[in-house]
CSV table of N, CA, C and O in Angstrom, one decimal:
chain,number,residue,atom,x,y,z
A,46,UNK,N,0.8,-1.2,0.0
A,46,UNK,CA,0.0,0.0,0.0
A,46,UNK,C,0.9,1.2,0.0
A,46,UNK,O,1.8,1.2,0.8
A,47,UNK,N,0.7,2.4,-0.9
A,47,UNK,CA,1.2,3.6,-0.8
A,47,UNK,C,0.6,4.4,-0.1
A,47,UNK,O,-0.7,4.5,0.0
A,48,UNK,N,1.7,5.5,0.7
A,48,UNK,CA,1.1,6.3,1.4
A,48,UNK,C,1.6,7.6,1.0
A,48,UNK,O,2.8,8.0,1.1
A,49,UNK,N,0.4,8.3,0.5
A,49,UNK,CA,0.8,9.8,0.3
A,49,UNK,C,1.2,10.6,1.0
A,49,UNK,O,1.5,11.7,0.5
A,50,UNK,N,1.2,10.3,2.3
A,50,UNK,CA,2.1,11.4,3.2
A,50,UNK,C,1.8,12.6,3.4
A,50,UNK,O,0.7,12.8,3.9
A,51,UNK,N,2.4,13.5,3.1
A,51,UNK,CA,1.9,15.2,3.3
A,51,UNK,C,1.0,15.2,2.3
A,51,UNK,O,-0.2,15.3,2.8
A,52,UNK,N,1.0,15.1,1.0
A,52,UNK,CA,0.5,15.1,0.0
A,52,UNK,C,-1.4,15.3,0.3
A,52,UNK,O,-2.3,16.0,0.0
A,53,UNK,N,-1.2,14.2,1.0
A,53,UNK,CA,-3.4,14.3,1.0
A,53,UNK,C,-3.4,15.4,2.0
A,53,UNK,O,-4.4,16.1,2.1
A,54,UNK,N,-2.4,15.7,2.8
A,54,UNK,CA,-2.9,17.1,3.9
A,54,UNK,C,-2.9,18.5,3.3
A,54,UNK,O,-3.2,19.5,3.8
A,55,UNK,N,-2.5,18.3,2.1
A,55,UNK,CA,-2.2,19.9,1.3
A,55,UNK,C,-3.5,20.5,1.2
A,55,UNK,O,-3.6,21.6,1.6
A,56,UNK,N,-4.4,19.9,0.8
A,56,UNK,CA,-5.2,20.7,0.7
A,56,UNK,C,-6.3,21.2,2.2
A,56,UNK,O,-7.2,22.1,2.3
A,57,UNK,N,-5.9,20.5,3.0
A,57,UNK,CA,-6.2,21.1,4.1
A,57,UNK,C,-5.5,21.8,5.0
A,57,UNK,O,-6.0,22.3,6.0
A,58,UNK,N,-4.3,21.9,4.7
A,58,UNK,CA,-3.2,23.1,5.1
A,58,UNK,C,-3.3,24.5,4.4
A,58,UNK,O,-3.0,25.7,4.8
A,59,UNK,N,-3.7,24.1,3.7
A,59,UNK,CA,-4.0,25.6,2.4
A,59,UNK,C,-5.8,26.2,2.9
A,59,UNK,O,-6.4,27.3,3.0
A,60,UNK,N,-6.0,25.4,3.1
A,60,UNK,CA,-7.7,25.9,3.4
A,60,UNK,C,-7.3,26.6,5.2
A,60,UNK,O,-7.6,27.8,5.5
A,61,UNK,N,-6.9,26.1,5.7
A,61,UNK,CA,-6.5,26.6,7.3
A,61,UNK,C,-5.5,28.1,7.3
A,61,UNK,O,-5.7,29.2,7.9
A,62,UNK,N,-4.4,27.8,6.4
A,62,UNK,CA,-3.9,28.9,6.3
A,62,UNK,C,-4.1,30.0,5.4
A,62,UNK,O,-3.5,31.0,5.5
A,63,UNK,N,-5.3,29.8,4.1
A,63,UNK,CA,-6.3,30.9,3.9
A,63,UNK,C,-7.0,31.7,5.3
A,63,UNK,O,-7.1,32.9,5.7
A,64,UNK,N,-7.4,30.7,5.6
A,64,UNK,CA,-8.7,31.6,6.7
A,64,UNK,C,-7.5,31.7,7.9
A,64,UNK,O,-8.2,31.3,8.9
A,65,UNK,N,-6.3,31.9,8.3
A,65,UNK,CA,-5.7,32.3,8.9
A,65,UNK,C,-5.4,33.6,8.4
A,65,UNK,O,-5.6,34.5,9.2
A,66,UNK,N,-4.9,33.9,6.8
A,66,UNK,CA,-4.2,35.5,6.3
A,66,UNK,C,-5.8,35.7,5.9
A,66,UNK,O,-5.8,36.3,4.8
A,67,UNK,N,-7.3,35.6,6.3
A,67,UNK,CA,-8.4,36.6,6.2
A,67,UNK,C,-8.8,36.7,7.5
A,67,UNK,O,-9.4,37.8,7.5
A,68,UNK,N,-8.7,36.4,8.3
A,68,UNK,CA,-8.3,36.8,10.1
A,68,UNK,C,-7.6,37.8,10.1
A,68,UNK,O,-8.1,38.9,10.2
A,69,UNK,N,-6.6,37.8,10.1
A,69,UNK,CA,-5.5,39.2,10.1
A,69,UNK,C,-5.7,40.1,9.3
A,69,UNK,O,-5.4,41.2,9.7
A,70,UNK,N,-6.3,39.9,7.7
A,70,UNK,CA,-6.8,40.9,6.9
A,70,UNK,C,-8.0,41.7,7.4
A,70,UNK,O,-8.4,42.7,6.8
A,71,UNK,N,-8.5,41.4,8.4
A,71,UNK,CA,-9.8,41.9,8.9
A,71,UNK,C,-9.3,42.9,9.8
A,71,UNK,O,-8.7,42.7,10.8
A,72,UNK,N,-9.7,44.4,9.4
A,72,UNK,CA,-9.6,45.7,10.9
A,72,UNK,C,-10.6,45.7,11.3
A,72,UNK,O,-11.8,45.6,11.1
A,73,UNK,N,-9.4,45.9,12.8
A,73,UNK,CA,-10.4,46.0,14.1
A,73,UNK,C,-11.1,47.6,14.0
A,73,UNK,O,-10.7,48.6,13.4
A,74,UNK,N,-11.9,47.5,14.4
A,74,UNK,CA,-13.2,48.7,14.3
A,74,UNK,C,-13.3,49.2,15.5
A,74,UNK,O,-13.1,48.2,16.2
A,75,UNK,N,-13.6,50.3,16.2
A,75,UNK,CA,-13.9,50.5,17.7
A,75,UNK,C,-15.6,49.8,18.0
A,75,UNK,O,-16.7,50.2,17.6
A,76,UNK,N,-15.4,49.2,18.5
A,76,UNK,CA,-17.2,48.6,19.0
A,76,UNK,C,-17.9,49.6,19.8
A,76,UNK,O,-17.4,50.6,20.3
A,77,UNK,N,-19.3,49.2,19.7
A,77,UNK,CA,-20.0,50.7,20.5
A,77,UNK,C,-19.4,50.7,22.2
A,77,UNK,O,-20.1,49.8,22.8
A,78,UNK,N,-18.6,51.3,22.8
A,78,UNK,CA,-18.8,51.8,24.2
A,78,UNK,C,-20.0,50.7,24.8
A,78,UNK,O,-21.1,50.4,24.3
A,79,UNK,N,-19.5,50.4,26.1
A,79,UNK,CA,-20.6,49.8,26.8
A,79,UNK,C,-20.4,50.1,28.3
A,79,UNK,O,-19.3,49.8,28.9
A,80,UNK,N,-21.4,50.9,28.9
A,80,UNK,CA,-21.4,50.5,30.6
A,80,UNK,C,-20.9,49.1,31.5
A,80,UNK,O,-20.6,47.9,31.4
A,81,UNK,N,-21.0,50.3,32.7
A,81,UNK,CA,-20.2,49.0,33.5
A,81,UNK,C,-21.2,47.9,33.6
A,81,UNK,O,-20.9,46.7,33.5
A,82,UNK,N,-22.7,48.5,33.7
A,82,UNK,CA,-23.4,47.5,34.1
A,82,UNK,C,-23.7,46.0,33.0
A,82,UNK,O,-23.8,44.8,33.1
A,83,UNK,N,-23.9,46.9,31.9
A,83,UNK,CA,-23.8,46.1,30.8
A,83,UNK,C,-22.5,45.3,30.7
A,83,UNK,O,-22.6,44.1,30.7
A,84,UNK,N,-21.3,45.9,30.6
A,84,UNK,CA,-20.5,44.6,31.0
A,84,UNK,C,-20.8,43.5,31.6
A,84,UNK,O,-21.1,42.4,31.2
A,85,UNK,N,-20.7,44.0,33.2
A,85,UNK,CA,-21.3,43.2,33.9
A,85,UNK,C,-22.0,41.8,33.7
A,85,UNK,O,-21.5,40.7,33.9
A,86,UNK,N,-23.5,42.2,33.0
A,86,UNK,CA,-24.4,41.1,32.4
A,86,UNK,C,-23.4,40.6,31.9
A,86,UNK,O,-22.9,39.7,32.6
A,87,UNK,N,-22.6,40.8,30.7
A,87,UNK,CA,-22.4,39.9,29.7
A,87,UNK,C,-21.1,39.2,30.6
A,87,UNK,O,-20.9,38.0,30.4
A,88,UNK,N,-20.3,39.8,31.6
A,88,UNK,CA,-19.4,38.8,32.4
A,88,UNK,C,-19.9,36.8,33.0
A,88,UNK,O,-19.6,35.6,33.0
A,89,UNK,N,-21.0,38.1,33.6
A,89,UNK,CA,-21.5,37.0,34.8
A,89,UNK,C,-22.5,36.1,33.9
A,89,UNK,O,-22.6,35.1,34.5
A,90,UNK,N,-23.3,36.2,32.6
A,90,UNK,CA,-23.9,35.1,31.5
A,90,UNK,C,-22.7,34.5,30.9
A,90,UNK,O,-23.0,33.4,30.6
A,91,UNK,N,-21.5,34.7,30.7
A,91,UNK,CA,-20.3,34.4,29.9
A,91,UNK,C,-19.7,32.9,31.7
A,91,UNK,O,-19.5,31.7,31.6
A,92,UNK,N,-19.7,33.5,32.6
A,92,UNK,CA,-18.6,33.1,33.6
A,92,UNK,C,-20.2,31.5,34.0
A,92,UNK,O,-19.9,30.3,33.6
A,93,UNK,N,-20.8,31.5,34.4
A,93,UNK,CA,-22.0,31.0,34.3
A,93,UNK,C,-22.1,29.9,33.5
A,93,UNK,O,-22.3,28.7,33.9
A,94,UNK,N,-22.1,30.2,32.3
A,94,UNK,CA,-22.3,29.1,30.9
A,94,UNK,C,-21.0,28.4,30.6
A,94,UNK,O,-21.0,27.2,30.3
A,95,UNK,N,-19.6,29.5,30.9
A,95,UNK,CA,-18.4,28.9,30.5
A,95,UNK,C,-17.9,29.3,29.3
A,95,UNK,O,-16.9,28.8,28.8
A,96,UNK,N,-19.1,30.7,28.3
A,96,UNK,CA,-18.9,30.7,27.2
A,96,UNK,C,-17.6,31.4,27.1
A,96,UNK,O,-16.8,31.8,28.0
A,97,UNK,N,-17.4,31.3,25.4
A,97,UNK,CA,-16.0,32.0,24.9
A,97,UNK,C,-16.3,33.5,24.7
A,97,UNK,O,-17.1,33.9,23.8
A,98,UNK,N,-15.5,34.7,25.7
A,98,UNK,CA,-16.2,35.6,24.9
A,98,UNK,C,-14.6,36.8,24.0
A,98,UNK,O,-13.4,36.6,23.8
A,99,UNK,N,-15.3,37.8,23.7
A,99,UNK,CA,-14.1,38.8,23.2
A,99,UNK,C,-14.5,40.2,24.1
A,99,UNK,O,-15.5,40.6,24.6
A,100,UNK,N,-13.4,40.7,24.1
A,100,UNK,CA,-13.4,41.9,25.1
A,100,UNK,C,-12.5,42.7,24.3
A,100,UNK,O,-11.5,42.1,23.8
A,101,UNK,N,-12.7,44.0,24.1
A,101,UNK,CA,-12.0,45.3,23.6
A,101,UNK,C,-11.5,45.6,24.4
A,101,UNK,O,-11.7,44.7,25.2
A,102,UNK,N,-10.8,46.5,24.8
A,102,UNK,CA,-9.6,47.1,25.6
A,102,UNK,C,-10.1,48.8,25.4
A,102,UNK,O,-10.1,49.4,24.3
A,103,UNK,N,-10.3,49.2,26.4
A,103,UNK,CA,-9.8,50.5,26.1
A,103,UNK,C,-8.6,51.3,25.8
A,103,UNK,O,-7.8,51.1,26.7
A,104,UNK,N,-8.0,52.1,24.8
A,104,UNK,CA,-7.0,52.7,24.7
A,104,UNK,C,-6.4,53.4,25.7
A,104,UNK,O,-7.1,53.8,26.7
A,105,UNK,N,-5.1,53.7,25.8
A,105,UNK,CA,-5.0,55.1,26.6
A,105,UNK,C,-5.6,56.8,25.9
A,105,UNK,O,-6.1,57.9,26.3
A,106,UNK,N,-5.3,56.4,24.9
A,106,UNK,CA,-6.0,57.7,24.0
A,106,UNK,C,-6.6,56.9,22.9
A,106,UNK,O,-6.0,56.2,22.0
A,107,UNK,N,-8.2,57.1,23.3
A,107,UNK,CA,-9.2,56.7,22.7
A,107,UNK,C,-9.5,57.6,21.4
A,107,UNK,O,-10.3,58.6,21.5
A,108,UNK,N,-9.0,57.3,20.3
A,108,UNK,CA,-8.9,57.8,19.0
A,108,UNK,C,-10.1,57.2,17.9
A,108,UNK,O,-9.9,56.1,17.6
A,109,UNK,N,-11.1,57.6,17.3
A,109,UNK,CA,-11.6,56.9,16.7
A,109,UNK,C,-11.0,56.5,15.3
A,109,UNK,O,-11.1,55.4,14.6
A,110,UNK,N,-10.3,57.7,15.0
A,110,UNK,CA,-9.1,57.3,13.4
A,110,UNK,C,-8.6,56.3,13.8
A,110,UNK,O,-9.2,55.3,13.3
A,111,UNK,N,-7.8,55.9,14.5
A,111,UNK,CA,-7.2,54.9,15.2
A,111,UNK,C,-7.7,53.9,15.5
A,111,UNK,O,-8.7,53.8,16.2
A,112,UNK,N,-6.9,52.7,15.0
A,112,UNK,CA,-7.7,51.2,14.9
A,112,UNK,C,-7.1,50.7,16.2
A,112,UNK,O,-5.9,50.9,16.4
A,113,UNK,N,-7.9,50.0,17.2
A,113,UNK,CA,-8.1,49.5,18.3
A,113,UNK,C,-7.1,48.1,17.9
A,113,UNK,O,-6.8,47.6,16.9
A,114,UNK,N,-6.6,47.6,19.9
A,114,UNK,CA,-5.9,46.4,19.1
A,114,UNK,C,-6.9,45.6,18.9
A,114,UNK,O,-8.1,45.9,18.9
A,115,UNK,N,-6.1,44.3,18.6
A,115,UNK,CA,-7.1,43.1,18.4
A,115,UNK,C,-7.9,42.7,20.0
A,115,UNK,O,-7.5,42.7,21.2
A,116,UNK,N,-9.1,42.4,19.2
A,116,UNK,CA,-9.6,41.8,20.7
A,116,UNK,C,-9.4,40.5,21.3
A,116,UNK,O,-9.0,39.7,20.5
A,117,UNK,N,-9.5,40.1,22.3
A,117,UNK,CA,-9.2,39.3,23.0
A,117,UNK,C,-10.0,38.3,23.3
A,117,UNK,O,-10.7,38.4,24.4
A,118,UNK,N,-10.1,37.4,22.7
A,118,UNK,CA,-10.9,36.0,22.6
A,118,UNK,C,-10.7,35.1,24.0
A,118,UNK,O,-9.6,35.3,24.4
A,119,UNK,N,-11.3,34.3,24.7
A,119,UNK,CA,-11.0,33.6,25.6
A,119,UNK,C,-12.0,33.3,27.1
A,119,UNK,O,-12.5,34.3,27.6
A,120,UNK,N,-12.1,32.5,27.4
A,120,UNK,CA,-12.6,31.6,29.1
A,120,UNK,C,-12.8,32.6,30.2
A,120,UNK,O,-11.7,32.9,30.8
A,121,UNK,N,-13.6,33.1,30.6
A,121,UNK,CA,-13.3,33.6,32.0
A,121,UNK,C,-12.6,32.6,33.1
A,121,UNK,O,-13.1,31.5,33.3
A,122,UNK,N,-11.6,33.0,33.6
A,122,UNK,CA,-11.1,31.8,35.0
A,122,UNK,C,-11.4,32.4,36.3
A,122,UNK,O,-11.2,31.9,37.4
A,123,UNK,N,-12.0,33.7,36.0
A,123,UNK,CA,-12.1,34.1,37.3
A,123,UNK,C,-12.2,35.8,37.3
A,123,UNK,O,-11.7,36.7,36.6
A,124,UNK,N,-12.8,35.7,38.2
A,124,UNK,CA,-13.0,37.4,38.6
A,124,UNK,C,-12.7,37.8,40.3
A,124,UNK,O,-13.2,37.3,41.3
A,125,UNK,N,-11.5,38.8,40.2
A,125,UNK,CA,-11.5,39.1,42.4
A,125,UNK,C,-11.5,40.4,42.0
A,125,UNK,O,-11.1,40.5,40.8
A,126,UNK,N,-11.7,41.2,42.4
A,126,UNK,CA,-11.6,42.7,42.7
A,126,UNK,C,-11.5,43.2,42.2
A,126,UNK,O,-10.7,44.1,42.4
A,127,UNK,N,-12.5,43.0,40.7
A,127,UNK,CA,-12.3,43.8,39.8
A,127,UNK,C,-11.0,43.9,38.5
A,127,UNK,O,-10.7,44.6,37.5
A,128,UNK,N,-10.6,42.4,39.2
A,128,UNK,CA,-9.7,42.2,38.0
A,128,UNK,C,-10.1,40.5,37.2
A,128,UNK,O,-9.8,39.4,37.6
A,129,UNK,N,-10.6,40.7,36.3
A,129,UNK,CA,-10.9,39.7,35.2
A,129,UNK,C,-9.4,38.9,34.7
A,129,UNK,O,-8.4,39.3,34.2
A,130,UNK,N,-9.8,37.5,35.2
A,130,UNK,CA,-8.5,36.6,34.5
A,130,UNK,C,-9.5,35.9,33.2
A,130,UNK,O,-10.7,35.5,33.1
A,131,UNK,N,-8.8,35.9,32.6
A,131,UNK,CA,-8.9,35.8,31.3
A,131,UNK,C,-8.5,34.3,30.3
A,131,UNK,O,-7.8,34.5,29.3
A,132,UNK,N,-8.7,33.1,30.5
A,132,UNK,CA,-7.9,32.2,29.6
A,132,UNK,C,-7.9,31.8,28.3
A,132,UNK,O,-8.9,31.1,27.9
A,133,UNK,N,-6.6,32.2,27.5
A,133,UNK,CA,-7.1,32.3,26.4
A,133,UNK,C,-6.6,30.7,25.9
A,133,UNK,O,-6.5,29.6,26.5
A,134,UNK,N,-6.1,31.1,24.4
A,134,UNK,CA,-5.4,29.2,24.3
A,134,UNK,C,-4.1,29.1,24.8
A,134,UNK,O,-3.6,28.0,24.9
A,135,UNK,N,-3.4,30.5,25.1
A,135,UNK,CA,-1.4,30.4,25.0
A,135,UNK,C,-1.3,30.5,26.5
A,135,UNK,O,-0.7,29.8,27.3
A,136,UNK,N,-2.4,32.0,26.8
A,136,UNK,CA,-2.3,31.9,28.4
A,136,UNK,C,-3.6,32.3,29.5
A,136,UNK,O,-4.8,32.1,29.4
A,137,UNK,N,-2.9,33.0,30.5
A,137,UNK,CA,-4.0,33.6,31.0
A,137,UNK,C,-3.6,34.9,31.3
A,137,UNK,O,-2.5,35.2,31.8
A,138,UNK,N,-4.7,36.0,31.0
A,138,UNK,CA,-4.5,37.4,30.5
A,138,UNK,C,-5.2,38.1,32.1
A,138,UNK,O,-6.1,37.3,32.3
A,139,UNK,N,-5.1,39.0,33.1
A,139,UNK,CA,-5.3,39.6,34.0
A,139,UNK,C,-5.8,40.9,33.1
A,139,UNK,O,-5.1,41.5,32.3
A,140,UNK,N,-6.9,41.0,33.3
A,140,UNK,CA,-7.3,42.4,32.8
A,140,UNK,C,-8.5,43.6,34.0
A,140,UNK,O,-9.5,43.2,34.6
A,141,UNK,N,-8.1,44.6,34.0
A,141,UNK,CA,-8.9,45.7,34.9
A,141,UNK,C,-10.6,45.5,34.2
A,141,UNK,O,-10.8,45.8,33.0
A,142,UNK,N,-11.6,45.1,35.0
A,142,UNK,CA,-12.7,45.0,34.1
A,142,UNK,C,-13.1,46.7,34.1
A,142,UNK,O,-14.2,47.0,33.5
A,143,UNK,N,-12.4,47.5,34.6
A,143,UNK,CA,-12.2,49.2,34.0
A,143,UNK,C,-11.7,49.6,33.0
A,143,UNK,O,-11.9,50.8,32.6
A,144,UNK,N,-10.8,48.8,32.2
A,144,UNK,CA,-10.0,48.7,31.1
A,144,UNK,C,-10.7,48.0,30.0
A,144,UNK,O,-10.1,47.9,29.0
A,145,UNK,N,-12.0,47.6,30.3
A,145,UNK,CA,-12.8,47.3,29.2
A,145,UNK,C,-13.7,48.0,28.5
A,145,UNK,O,-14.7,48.5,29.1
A,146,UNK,N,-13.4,48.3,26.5
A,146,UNK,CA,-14.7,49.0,26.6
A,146,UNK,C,-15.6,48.4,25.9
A,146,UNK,O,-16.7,48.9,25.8
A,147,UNK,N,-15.4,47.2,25.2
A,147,UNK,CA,-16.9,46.2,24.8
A,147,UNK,C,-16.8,45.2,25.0
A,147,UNK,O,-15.7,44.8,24.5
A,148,UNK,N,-17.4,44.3,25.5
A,148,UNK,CA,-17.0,43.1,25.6
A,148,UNK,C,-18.6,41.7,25.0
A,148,UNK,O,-19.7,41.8,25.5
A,149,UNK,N,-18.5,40.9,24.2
A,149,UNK,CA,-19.6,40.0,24.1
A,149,UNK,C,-19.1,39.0,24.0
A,149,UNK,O,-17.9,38.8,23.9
A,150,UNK,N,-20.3,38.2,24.1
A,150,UNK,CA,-20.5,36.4,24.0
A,150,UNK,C,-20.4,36.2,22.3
A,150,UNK,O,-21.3,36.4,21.4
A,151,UNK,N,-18.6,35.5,22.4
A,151,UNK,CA,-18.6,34.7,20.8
A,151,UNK,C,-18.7,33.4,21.0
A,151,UNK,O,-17.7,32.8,21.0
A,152,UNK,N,-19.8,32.6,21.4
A,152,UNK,CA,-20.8,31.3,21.6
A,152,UNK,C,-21.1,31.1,20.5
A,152,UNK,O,-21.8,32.0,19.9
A,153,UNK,N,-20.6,29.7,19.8
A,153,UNK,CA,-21.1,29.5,17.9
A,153,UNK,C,-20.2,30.5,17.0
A,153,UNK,O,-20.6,31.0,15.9
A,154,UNK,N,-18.8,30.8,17.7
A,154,UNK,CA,-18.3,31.5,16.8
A,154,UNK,C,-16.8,30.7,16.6
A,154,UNK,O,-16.1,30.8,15.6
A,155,UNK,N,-16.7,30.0,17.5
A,155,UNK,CA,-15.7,29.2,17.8
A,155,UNK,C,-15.9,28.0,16.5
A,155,UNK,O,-16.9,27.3,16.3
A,156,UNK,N,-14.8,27.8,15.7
A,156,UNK,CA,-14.9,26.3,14.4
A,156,UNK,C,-15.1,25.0,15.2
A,156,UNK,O,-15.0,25.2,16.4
A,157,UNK,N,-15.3,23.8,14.9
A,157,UNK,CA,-15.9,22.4,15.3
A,157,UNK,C,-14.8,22.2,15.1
A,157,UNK,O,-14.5,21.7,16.2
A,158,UNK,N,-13.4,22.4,14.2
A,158,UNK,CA,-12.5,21.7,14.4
A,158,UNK,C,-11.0,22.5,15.1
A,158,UNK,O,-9.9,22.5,14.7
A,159,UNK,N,-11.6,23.5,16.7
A,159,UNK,CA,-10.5,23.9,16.5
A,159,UNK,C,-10.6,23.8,18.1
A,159,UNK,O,-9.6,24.2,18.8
């Protein structure tokens, strides 16, 4: 029996690292501003369910010309005093939940094979 080896994975290495260079081709946009309280909600339904969510960052100088970083995808692990731990796939991120300015539930945003 012959084994093609890399050969039959090509075309599934090419389809993965397409939709990797249209991920990075995508600018970040500023999302609308959200209250503490409305955070809130979406923390405590996200920490609850276990969902995946994304959180914007506030800038230090909130520019709207100015493209925001990338947001930050990942697990809540925990919340103390106002500081959101964060686990993403590489680590876990400590963030000021004051330092947030949108944050939602990406539940069904996540791929089946990833």
């Amino acid at each position: 029996m012959f084994d093609r080896g890399i050969k039959k994975w090509q075309g599934f290495i090419l389809s993965e690292h397409n939709e990797q260079l249209e991920q990075q081709q995508i600018q970040e946009v500023w999302r609308p501003a959200m209250d503490a309280e409305e955070i809130e909600q979406v923390l405590i339904e996200a920490l609850l369910h276990q969902d995946l969510i994304k959180v914007q960052k506030k800038s230090d100088t909130y520019d709207t010309d100015q493209a925001p970083e990338p947001m930050i995808q990942g697990r809540i692990a925990g919340i103390d005093a106002g500081i959101l731990n964060l686990r993403t796939d590489f680590e876990v991120i400590q963030l000021s939940v004051e330092m947030i300015h949108h944050v939602e539930n990406a539940r069904g945003e996540q791929k089946w094979y990833t």
